[in-house]
Amino acid sequence: MRLYLVAACAILAVISAANAADECSGCSKEPQFPEAQSLLESHGYSRSEYSVLMSWSERTHDGSDRFVTGFHVKGPDGATFDLYSDGDDRVFSKEDVKALGIREKKWDLPPVEKFGEAPPAVARLLPEKPVPTGVSKSIEPRGGAVLPEIDWARVSREDAESESLGKPTRIGVLLDLAAPAVVLGDNVSTGEWSPVDGGGSLWSIEILSPDALGMRVHFSEIELPLGARVVVYNGYDANEAYGPYFGPPPGETDLWSATVFTELVVVECFVPASADRNAVRLTIDRATHNYVPFGKLAMAKGAGACELDVSCYSSWASTSAGVGGIGSVGQSGSLWCTGSLLADTDSSTTIPYFLTANHCVGSQSSASSIEVYWLYQTSSCNGSAPNPSSVPRTTGGAQLLATTNVNSGTDFVLLRLNNNASSGASYLGWASAEAGIGTPTVCIHHPSGDYKRISFGDITNVAESLLDSHPRSRFHQSTWRVNLGVTEPGSSGSPLFIESTQQVIGQLWGGPSYCGVPASGRLDYYGRFDVSFPLIEQYLDPDTTISGGIEVTRPEAGISWAKGRERKIKWTSTGNIGAKVRIDLYQGGAFVMNLKGQTNNDGRWKWAIPLSLSPAANYFVRVSSVADDTIFDNSDNFEIRN
């Protein structure tokens, strides 16, 4: 039985349910992992009587986009219960937890399994590339910046230290512009606005980082009027272009562009004649300088000769299409890891849930920067590796849903990609039952950031120096078979499969293995999926019985919104109304237009109000469940004005 401590308990310092519901004002914008025993002891739970079995961080569901920290605690009588904190010094009551939309964890769930879902065809399908306005209209960039020189001796020392500590592999460093490139309407710090034939205006600059193999541009501010767009492209080959970008990812205030494989990046902002140029707000303050080519990451010197090309194992072709390489931006620069696209048990949806390691993507700011490279693999057994810029890529970041670190849990993070996975990607199956000692295993990964490889092993429990810190209760130890592959830097976060069923049972933390390691070190540690599952069960195994209600909370009665502006529509839901909602606009009871066919039921959606709408004070918005359109709510009447 799950126990919660109520507000009347004298030993707890709690915040009121009203405060908790007020957008979780005390919660953090990032996952927090305070020293668990010390926090509990400060609230009266002595170390001698209470032990923390696991701690984690998860996103609230009250519309605040904040995180709470959970603790699974064992008491002196052997009973277990869960406590939740704001990550600092407050512990929430049962009422607070409910107000925050945190679901009760089911630690005694019966085993659940899901088999993989293959794509219709495994093909390298690339998204349509934007055509830069400056290229199509023959307008050259009118300003720019050269990034500073890099202290390579320092970079080498940092990379060596990072590898020794088991941190994710770095492929690029962060460089600040000498002075940020700022656009505040007509006021620009570099470059200038140029008229565009056919209407509108264009601002563009070049950013050069000599000898960079790839660059990502950081917009610390990006706010555009309706119809305006930002595109980044290769200054030497405009066919490599990314965007268009219209603003930051959901819930964020900044934006990282996709990687452009060049030393010279052009950034352009186009504003149509119908938009107000003075509403443009852009600040570019830094960029990454990627210095390691894929497949030749620092310290690893390329994937080892003992690694096996996944394309040589045709029975794993469909499953391998669900494994992707991850590029992200952390405090030290551009990072590289591996992850996997997971299926859920609701056959009516294809939500892009993505599993990797917490030490690869441990914060929402890092999650917002990720890009996933799909199908970065040879087209035939031991064939040539493709150019990374030629494979499908999902950009736009992700929403961090739940995570644990290596010290307090299983070193996992579950993300929901903000954009869809490539149409050639598979959704992978998984199993929440414990995999026993001796279970044959497989890992598919990107060793050293190279093209995809495969390794074969077995679950073991061999005494080894890392075993105490990665106990069997939270981690699988996989020992690799002789001459059948290992893992390397860049493989972190990659999935561990049951060989016979091709179901995910964990994600890679790391270990001592590498090509040429003695037999005693030919093993790695994977956070156990079955231990993590109660924390992500609500996403991967949703209750498909649709019931509950919706309440539209914005727009409010009497509010006035101007045409051509962006405004947020907000709602709350109770029960299980499904993963998606539909949003429609009505006037005086008559249907006007569909605003969004389906969007995530996360409580908010940004609406760019069309200029074509007629001014009136009797509009309302309807939000309805996609799974059951009899579940809906109408907003109060509001005004749309010129």
PDB file of N, CA, C and O in Angstrom, residues 414-474:
ATOM      1  N   LEU A 414      13.825   9.561 -20.052  1.00  0.00           N
ATOM      2  CA  LEU A 414      12.828   9.379 -21.106  1.00  0.00           C
ATOM      3  C   LEU A 414      12.456  10.753 -21.634  1.00  0.00           C
ATOM      4  O   LEU A 414      12.068  11.643 -20.878  1.00  0.00           O
ATOM      5  N   LEU A 415      12.589  10.907 -22.948  1.00  0.00           N
ATOM      6  CA  LEU A 415      12.286  12.158 -23.632  1.00  0.00           C
ATOM      7  C   LEU A 415      11.100  11.962 -24.563  1.00  0.00           C
ATOM      8  O   LEU A 415      10.811  10.846 -24.999  1.00  0.00           O
ATOM      9  N   ARG A 416      10.426  13.051 -24.873  1.00  0.00           N
ATOM     10  CA  ARG A 416       9.442  13.057 -25.958  1.00  0.00           C
ATOM     11  C   ARG A 416       9.938  14.072 -26.976  1.00  0.00           C
ATOM     12  O   ARG A 416      10.004  15.273 -26.696  1.00  0.00           O
ATOM     13  N   LEU A 417      10.335  13.591 -28.149  1.00  0.00           N
ATOM     14  CA  LEU A 417      10.869  14.479 -29.171  1.00  0.00           C
ATOM     15  C   LEU A 417       9.818  15.507 -29.561  1.00  0.00           C
ATOM     16  O   LEU A 417       8.628  15.189 -29.678  1.00  0.00           O
ATOM     17  N   ASN A 418      10.254  16.740 -29.778  1.00  0.00           N
ATOM     18  CA  ASN A 418       9.313  17.794 -30.160  1.00  0.00           C
ATOM     19  C   ASN A 418       8.822  17.645 -31.593  1.00  0.00           C
ATOM     20  O   ASN A 418       7.757  18.159 -31.946  1.00  0.00           O
ATOM     21  N   ASN A 419       9.599  16.962 -32.417  1.00  0.00           N
ATOM     22  CA  ASN A 419       9.198  16.707 -33.801  1.00  0.00           C
ATOM     23  C   ASN A 419       9.211  15.208 -34.058  1.00  0.00           C
ATOM     24  O   ASN A 419       9.833  14.437 -33.324  1.00  0.00           O
ATOM     25  N   ASN A 420       8.538  14.790 -35.106  1.00  0.00           N
ATOM     26  CA  ASN A 420       8.403  13.369 -35.386  1.00  0.00           C
ATOM     27  C   ASN A 420       9.732  12.745 -35.780  1.00  0.00           C
ATOM     28  O   ASN A 420      10.610  13.400 -36.345  1.00  0.00           O
ATOM     29  N   ALA A 421       9.845  11.447 -35.496  1.00  0.00           N
ATOM     30  CA  ALA A 421      11.006  10.693 -35.950  1.00  0.00           C
ATOM     31  C   ALA A 421      10.924  10.508 -37.460  1.00  0.00           C
ATOM     32  O   ALA A 421       9.864  10.672 -38.073  1.00  0.00           O
ATOM     33  N   SER A 422      12.054  10.166 -38.068  1.00  0.00           N
ATOM     34  CA  SER A 422      12.075   9.882 -39.496  1.00  0.00           C
ATOM     35  C   SER A 422      11.080   8.777 -39.825  1.00  0.00           C
ATOM     36  O   SER A 422      10.864   7.849 -39.041  1.00  0.00           O
ATOM     37  N   SER A 423      10.469   8.866 -41.004  1.00  0.00           N
ATOM     38  CA  SER A 423       9.508   7.840 -41.407  1.00  0.00           C
ATOM     39  C   SER A 423      10.176   6.489 -41.608  1.00  0.00           C
ATOM     40  O   SER A 423       9.499   5.472 -41.721  1.00  0.00           O
ATOM     41  N   GLY A 424      11.503   6.447 -41.655  1.00  0.00           N
ATOM     42  CA  GLY A 424      12.210   5.179 -41.774  1.00  0.00           C
ATOM     43  C   GLY A 424      12.610   4.582 -40.445  1.00  0.00           C
ATOM     44  O   GLY A 424      13.231   3.522 -40.407  1.00  0.00           O
ATOM     45  N   ALA A 425      12.256   5.235 -39.330  1.00  0.00           N
ATOM     46  CA  ALA A 425      12.658   4.760 -38.006  1.00  0.00           C
ATOM     47  C   ALA A 425      11.647   3.764 -37.451  1.00  0.00           C
ATOM     48  O   ALA A 425      10.438   3.906 -37.643  1.00  0.00           O
ATOM     49  N   SER A 426      12.142   2.756 -36.739  1.00  0.00           N
ATOM     50  CA  SER A 426      11.287   1.772 -36.076  1.00  0.00           C
ATOM     51  C   SER A 426      10.993   2.202 -34.646  1.00  0.00           C
ATOM     52  O   SER A 426      11.833   2.835 -33.991  1.00  0.00           O
ATOM     53  N   TYR A 427       9.813   1.845 -34.159  1.00  0.00           N
ATOM     54  CA  TYR A 427       9.478   2.011 -32.748  1.00  0.00           C
ATOM     55  C   TYR A 427       9.779   0.683 -32.056  1.00  0.00           C
ATOM     56  O   TYR A 427       9.218  -0.351 -32.416  1.00  0.00           O
ATOM     57  N   LEU A 428      10.671   0.712 -31.064  1.00  0.00           N
ATOM     58  CA  LEU A 428      11.214  -0.511 -30.497  1.00  0.00           C
ATOM     59  C   LEU A 428      10.346  -1.072 -29.379  1.00  0.00           C
ATOM     60  O   LEU A 428       9.746  -0.327 -28.595  1.00  0.00           O
ATOM     61  N   GLY A 429      10.326  -2.399 -29.294  1.00  0.00           N
ATOM     62  CA  GLY A 429       9.631  -3.079 -28.219  1.00  0.00           C
ATOM     63  C   GLY A 429      10.460  -3.093 -26.948  1.00  0.00           C
ATOM     64  O   GLY A 429      11.655  -2.777 -26.953  1.00  0.00           O
ATOM     65  N   TRP A 430       9.845  -3.478 -25.852  1.00  0.00           N
ATOM     66  CA  TRP A 430      10.509  -3.491 -24.553  1.00  0.00           C
ATOM     67  C   TRP A 430       9.824  -4.500 -23.643  1.00  0.00           C
ATOM     68  O   TRP A 430       8.718  -4.972 -23.928  1.00  0.00           O
ATOM     69  N   ALA A 431      10.480  -4.843 -22.547  1.00  0.00           N
ATOM     70  CA  ALA A 431       9.920  -5.783 -21.578  1.00  0.00           C
ATOM     71  C   ALA A 431      10.199  -5.266 -20.176  1.00  0.00           C
ATOM     72  O   ALA A 431      11.333  -4.890 -19.862  1.00  0.00           O
ATOM     73  N   SER A 432       9.162  -5.237 -19.329  1.00  0.00           N
ATOM     74  CA  SER A 432       9.326  -4.718 -17.972  1.00  0.00           C
ATOM     75  C   SER A 432       9.574  -5.818 -16.950  1.00  0.00           C
ATOM     76  O   SER A 432       9.658  -5.546 -15.756  1.00  0.00           O
ATOM     77  N   ALA A 433       9.695  -7.066 -17.403  1.00  0.00           N
ATOM     78  CA  ALA A 433      10.040  -8.159 -16.495  1.00  0.00           C
ATOM     79  C   ALA A 433      11.552  -8.202 -16.312  1.00  0.00           C
ATOM     80  O   ALA A 433      12.312  -7.814 -17.206  1.00  0.00           O
ATOM     81  N   GLU A 434      11.993  -8.671 -15.169  1.00  0.00           N
ATOM     82  CA  GLU A 434      13.430  -8.781 -14.912  1.00  0.00           C
ATOM     83  C   GLU A 434      14.057  -9.826 -15.829  1.00  0.00           C
ATOM     84  O   GLU A 434      13.520 -10.922 -16.005  1.00  0.00           O
ATOM     85  N   ALA A 435      15.172  -9.486 -16.428  1.00  0.00           N
ATOM     86  CA  ALA A 435      15.934 -10.439 -17.242  1.00  0.00           C
ATOM     87  C   ALA A 435      16.985 -11.081 -16.349  1.00  0.00           C
ATOM     88  O   ALA A 435      17.788 -10.390 -15.717  1.00  0.00           O
ATOM     89  N   GLY A 436      16.983 -12.389 -16.287  1.00  0.00           N
ATOM     90  CA  GLY A 436      17.830 -13.094 -15.337  1.00  0.00           C
ATOM     91  C   GLY A 436      19.268 -13.268 -15.793  1.00  0.00           C
ATOM     92  O   GLY A 436      19.623 -13.019 -16.958  1.00  0.00           O
ATOM     93  N   ILE A 437      20.098 -13.712 -14.862  1.00  0.00           N
ATOM     94  CA  ILE A 437      21.492 -14.020 -15.162  1.00  0.00           C
ATOM     95  C   ILE A 437      21.536 -15.072 -16.267  1.00  0.00           C
ATOM     96  O   ILE A 437      20.785 -16.050 -16.247  1.00  0.00           O
ATOM     97  N   GLY A 438      22.405 -14.861 -17.235  1.00  0.00           N
ATOM     98  CA  GLY A 438      22.548 -15.798 -18.342  1.00  0.00           C
ATOM     99  C   GLY A 438      21.732 -15.449 -19.567  1.00  0.00           C
ATOM    100  O   GLY A 438      21.886 -16.089 -20.615  1.00  0.00           O
ATOM    101  N   THR A 439      20.858 -14.427 -19.472  1.00  0.00           N
ATOM    102  CA  THR A 439      20.051 -14.030 -20.631  1.00  0.00           C
ATOM    103  C   THR A 439      20.954 -13.517 -21.752  1.00  0.00           C
ATOM    104  O   THR A 439      21.747 -12.593 -21.538  1.00  0.00           O
ATOM    105  N   PRO A 440      20.873 -14.091 -22.954  1.00  0.00           N
ATOM    106  CA  PRO A 440      21.663 -13.574 -24.086  1.00  0.00           C
ATOM    107  C   PRO A 440      21.215 -12.161 -24.457  1.00  0.00           C
ATOM    108  O   PRO A 440      20.009 -11.880 -24.510  1.00  0.00           O
ATOM    109  N   THR A 441      22.178 -11.275 -24.706  1.00  0.00           N
ATOM    110  CA  THR A 441      21.881  -9.864 -24.942  1.00  0.00           C
ATOM    111  C   THR A 441      22.516  -9.362 -26.230  1.00  0.00           C
ATOM    112  O   THR A 441      23.458  -9.959 -26.764  1.00  0.00           O
ATOM    113  N   VAL A 442      21.990  -8.231 -26.692  1.00  0.00           N
ATOM    114  CA  VAL A 442      22.522  -7.544 -27.875  1.00  0.00           C
ATOM    115  C   VAL A 442      22.498  -6.047 -27.600  1.00  0.00           C
ATOM    116  O   VAL A 442      21.560  -5.539 -26.973  1.00  0.00           O
ATOM    117  N   CYS A 443      23.512  -5.347 -28.055  1.00  0.00           N
ATOM    118  CA  CYS A 443      23.527  -3.883 -27.994  1.00  0.00           C
ATOM    119  C   CYS A 443      23.761  -3.335 -29.391  1.00  0.00           C
ATOM    120  O   CYS A 443      24.639  -3.816 -30.116  1.00  0.00           O
ATOM    121  N   ILE A 444      22.955  -2.353 -29.794  1.00  0.00           N
ATOM    122  CA  ILE A 444      23.155  -1.639 -31.062  1.00  0.00           C
ATOM    123  C   ILE A 444      23.518  -0.207 -30.703  1.00  0.00           C
ATOM    124  O   ILE A 444      22.819   0.440 -29.920  1.00  0.00           O
ATOM    125  N   HIS A 445      24.605   0.299 -31.268  1.00  0.00           N
ATOM    126  CA  HIS A 445      25.170   1.547 -30.752  1.00  0.00           C
ATOM    127  C   HIS A 445      26.021   2.241 -31.812  1.00  0.00           C
ATOM    128  O   HIS A 445      26.291   1.693 -32.886  1.00  0.00           O
ATOM    129  N   HIS A 446      26.438   3.464 -31.465  1.00  0.00           N
ATOM    130  CA  HIS A 446      27.322   4.265 -32.314  1.00  0.00           C
ATOM    131  C   HIS A 446      28.666   4.433 -31.604  1.00  0.00           C
ATOM    132  O   HIS A 446      28.925   5.478 -30.995  1.00  0.00           O
ATOM    133  N   PRO A 447      29.540   3.420 -31.645  1.00  0.00           N
ATOM    134  CA  PRO A 447      30.821   3.543 -30.937  1.00  0.00           C
ATOM    135  C   PRO A 447      31.676   4.651 -31.533  1.00  0.00           C
ATOM    136  O   PRO A 447      31.831   4.749 -32.751  1.00  0.00           O
ATOM    137  N   SER A 448      32.187   5.510 -30.674  1.00  0.00           N
ATOM    138  CA  SER A 448      33.015   6.636 -31.119  1.00  0.00           C
ATOM    139  C   SER A 448      32.281   7.536 -32.099  1.00  0.00           C
ATOM    140  O   SER A 448      32.901   8.223 -32.909  1.00  0.00           O
ATOM    141  N   GLY A 449      30.939   7.540 -32.022  1.00  0.00           N
ATOM    142  CA  GLY A 449      30.162   8.366 -32.932  1.00  0.00           C
ATOM    143  C   GLY A 449      30.197   7.864 -34.353  1.00  0.00           C
ATOM    144  O   GLY A 449      29.780   8.564 -35.279  1.00  0.00           O
ATOM    145  N   ASP A 450      30.675   6.652 -34.548  1.00  0.00           N
ATOM    146  CA  ASP A 450      30.792   6.074 -35.883  1.00  0.00           C
ATOM    147  C   ASP A 450      29.437   5.521 -36.314  1.00  0.00           C
ATOM    148  O   ASP A 450      28.455   5.556 -35.568  1.00  0.00           O
ATOM    149  N   TYR A 451      29.405   4.975 -37.533  1.00  0.00           N
ATOM    150  CA  TYR A 451      28.157   4.379 -38.005  1.00  0.00           C
ATOM    151  C   TYR A 451      27.793   3.190 -37.119  1.00  0.00           C
ATOM    152  O   TYR A 451      28.584   2.687 -36.340  1.00  0.00           O
ATOM    153  N   LYS A 452      26.573   2.719 -37.237  1.00  0.00           N
ATOM    154  CA  LYS A 452      25.966   1.804 -36.281  1.00  0.00           C
ATOM    155  C   LYS A 452      26.659   0.442 -36.254  1.00  0.00           C
ATOM    156  O   LYS A 452      26.970  -0.137 -37.291  1.00  0.00           O
ATOM    157  N   ARG A 453      26.868  -0.074 -35.013  1.00  0.00           N
ATOM    158  CA  ARG A 453      27.476  -1.386 -34.806  1.00  0.00           C
ATOM    159  C   ARG A 453      26.582  -2.227 -33.894  1.00  0.00           C
ATOM    160  O   ARG A 453      25.643  -1.727 -33.267  1.00  0.00           O
ATOM    161  N   ILE A 454      26.927  -3.519 -33.780  1.00  0.00           N
ATOM    162  CA  ILE A 454      26.151  -4.451 -32.965  1.00  0.00           C
ATOM    163  C   ILE A 454      27.104  -5.315 -32.151  1.00  0.00           C
ATOM    164  O   ILE A 454      28.187  -5.684 -32.628  1.00  0.00           O
ATOM    165  N   SER A 455      26.736  -5.609 -30.894  1.00  0.00           N
ATOM    166  CA  SER A 455      27.554  -6.431 -30.001  1.00  0.00           C
ATOM    167  C   SER A 455      26.670  -7.496 -29.362  1.00  0.00           C
ATOM    168  O   SER A 455      25.492  -7.251 -29.084  1.00  0.00           O
ATOM    169  N   PHE A 456      27.260  -8.668 -29.092  1.00  0.00           N
ATOM    170  CA  PHE A 456      26.518  -9.802 -28.544  1.00  0.00           C
ATOM    171  C   PHE A 456      27.140 -10.233 -27.220  1.00  0.00           C
ATOM    172  O   PHE A 456      28.362 -10.371 -27.113  1.00  0.00           O
ATOM    173  N   GLY A 457      26.287 -10.442 -26.206  1.00  0.00           N
ATOM    174  CA  GLY A 457      26.798 -10.825 -24.897  1.00  0.00           C
ATOM    175  C   GLY A 457      25.783 -11.608 -24.096  1.00  0.00           C
ATOM    176  O   GLY A 457      24.820 -12.170 -24.635  1.00  0.00           O
ATOM    177  N   ASP A 458      25.979 -11.615 -22.777  1.00  0.00           N
ATOM    178  CA  ASP A 458      25.099 -12.322 -21.849  1.00  0.00           C
ATOM    179  C   ASP A 458      25.074 -11.556 -20.531  1.00  0.00           C
ATOM    180  O   ASP A 458      26.078 -10.946 -20.133  1.00  0.00           O
ATOM    181  N   ILE A 459      23.930 -11.588 -19.835  1.00  0.00           N
ATOM    182  CA  ILE A 459      23.843 -10.963 -18.521  1.00  0.00           C
ATOM    183  C   ILE A 459      24.627 -11.804 -17.522  1.00  0.00           C
ATOM    184  O   ILE A 459      24.444 -13.019 -17.430  1.00  0.00           O
ATOM    185  N   THR A 460      25.511 -11.137 -16.788  1.00  0.00           N
ATOM    186  CA  THR A 460      26.360 -11.812 -15.809  1.00  0.00           C
ATOM    187  C   THR A 460      26.292 -11.063 -14.485  1.00  0.00           C
ATOM    188  O   THR A 460      25.649 -10.016 -14.372  1.00  0.00           O
ATOM    189  N   ASN A 461      26.962 -11.578 -13.493  1.00  0.00           N
ATOM    190  CA  ASN A 461      27.078 -10.899 -12.201  1.00  0.00           C
ATOM    191  C   ASN A 461      28.478 -11.152 -11.652  1.00  0.00           C
ATOM    192  O   ASN A 461      28.670 -11.604 -10.530  1.00  0.00           O
ATOM    193  N   VAL A 462      29.460 -10.828 -12.483  1.00  0.00           N
ATOM    194  CA  VAL A 462      30.857 -11.097 -12.179  1.00  0.00           C
ATOM    195  C   VAL A 462      31.398 -10.024 -11.239  1.00  0.00           C
ATOM    196  O   VAL A 462      31.141  -8.827 -11.426  1.00  0.00           O
ATOM    197  N   ALA A 463      32.144 -10.426 -10.225  1.00  0.00           N
ATOM    198  CA  ALA A 463      32.769  -9.463  -9.321  1.00  0.00           C
ATOM    199  C   ALA A 463      33.741  -8.589 -10.110  1.00  0.00           C
ATOM    200  O   ALA A 463      34.603  -9.091 -10.834  1.00  0.00           O
ATOM    201  N   GLU A 464      33.582  -7.273  -9.975  1.00  0.00           N
ATOM    202  CA  GLU A 464      34.386  -6.328 -10.761  1.00  0.00           C
ATOM    203  C   GLU A 464      34.351  -4.997 -10.036  1.00  0.00           C
ATOM    204  O   GLU A 464      33.433  -4.725  -9.256  1.00  0.00           O
ATOM    205  N   SER A 465      35.334  -4.140 -10.262  1.00  0.00           N
ATOM    206  CA  SER A 465      35.496  -2.932  -9.453  1.00  0.00           C
ATOM    207  C   SER A 465      34.281  -2.008  -9.489  1.00  0.00           C
ATOM    208  O   SER A 465      34.023  -1.278  -8.537  1.00  0.00           O
ATOM    209  N   LEU A 466      33.514  -2.007 -10.587  1.00  0.00           N
ATOM    210  CA  LEU A 466      32.370  -1.111 -10.710  1.00  0.00           C
ATOM    211  C   LEU A 466      31.066  -1.735 -10.210  1.00  0.00           C
ATOM    212  O   LEU A 466      30.040  -1.071 -10.167  1.00  0.00           O
ATOM    213  N   LEU A 467      31.113  -3.009  -9.831  1.00  0.00           N
ATOM    214  CA  LEU A 467      29.878  -3.713  -9.491  1.00  0.00           C
ATOM    215  C   LEU A 467      29.205  -3.120  -8.260  1.00  0.00           C
ATOM    216  O   LEU A 467      27.972  -2.997  -8.212  1.00  0.00           O
ATOM    217  N   ASP A 468      29.981  -2.716  -7.247  1.00  0.00           N
ATOM    218  CA  ASP A 468      29.387  -2.180  -6.023  1.00  0.00           C
ATOM    219  C   ASP A 468      28.590  -0.911  -6.287  1.00  0.00           C
ATOM    220  O   ASP A 468      27.539  -0.683  -5.679  1.00  0.00           O
ATOM    221  N   SER A 469      29.095  -0.056  -7.190  1.00  0.00           N
ATOM    222  CA  SER A 469      28.394   1.193  -7.491  1.00  0.00           C
ATOM    223  C   SER A 469      27.318   1.014  -8.564  1.00  0.00           C
ATOM    224  O   SER A 469      26.563   1.948  -8.833  1.00  0.00           O
ATOM    225  N   HIS A 470      27.264  -0.152  -9.185  1.00  0.00           N
ATOM    226  CA  HIS A 470      26.237  -0.462 -10.186  1.00  0.00           C
ATOM    227  C   HIS A 470      25.632  -1.819  -9.850  1.00  0.00           C
ATOM    228  O   HIS A 470      25.801  -2.798 -10.580  1.00  0.00           O
ATOM    229  N   PRO A 471      24.934  -1.891  -8.712  1.00  0.00           N
ATOM    230  CA  PRO A 471      24.479  -3.190  -8.201  1.00  0.00           C
ATOM    231  C   PRO A 471      23.453  -3.859  -9.105  1.00  0.00           C
ATOM    232  O   PRO A 471      22.741  -3.202  -9.870  1.00  0.00           O
ATOM    233  N   ARG A 472      23.393  -5.158  -8.978  1.00  0.00           N
ATOM    234  CA  ARG A 472      22.451  -5.963  -9.753  1.00  0.00           C
ATOM    235  C   ARG A 472      21.012  -5.494  -9.551  1.00  0.00           C
ATOM    236  O   ARG A 472      20.182  -5.612 -10.455  1.00  0.00           O
ATOM    237  N   SER A 473      20.705  -4.908  -8.401  1.00  0.00           N
ATOM    238  CA  SER A 473      19.340  -4.454  -8.130  1.00  0.00           C
ATOM    239  C   SER A 473      18.917  -3.301  -9.035  1.00  0.00           C
ATOM    240  O   SER A 473      17.721  -3.043  -9.195  1.00  0.00           O
ATOM    241  N   ARG A 474      19.885  -2.592  -9.648  1.00  0.00           N
ATOM    242  CA  ARG A 474      19.546  -1.453 -10.504  1.00  0.00           C
ATOM    243  C   ARG A 474      20.169  -1.521 -11.890  1.00  0.00           C
ATOM    244  O   ARG A 474      19.756  -0.796 -12.795  1.00  0.00           O
TER     245      ARG A 474
END
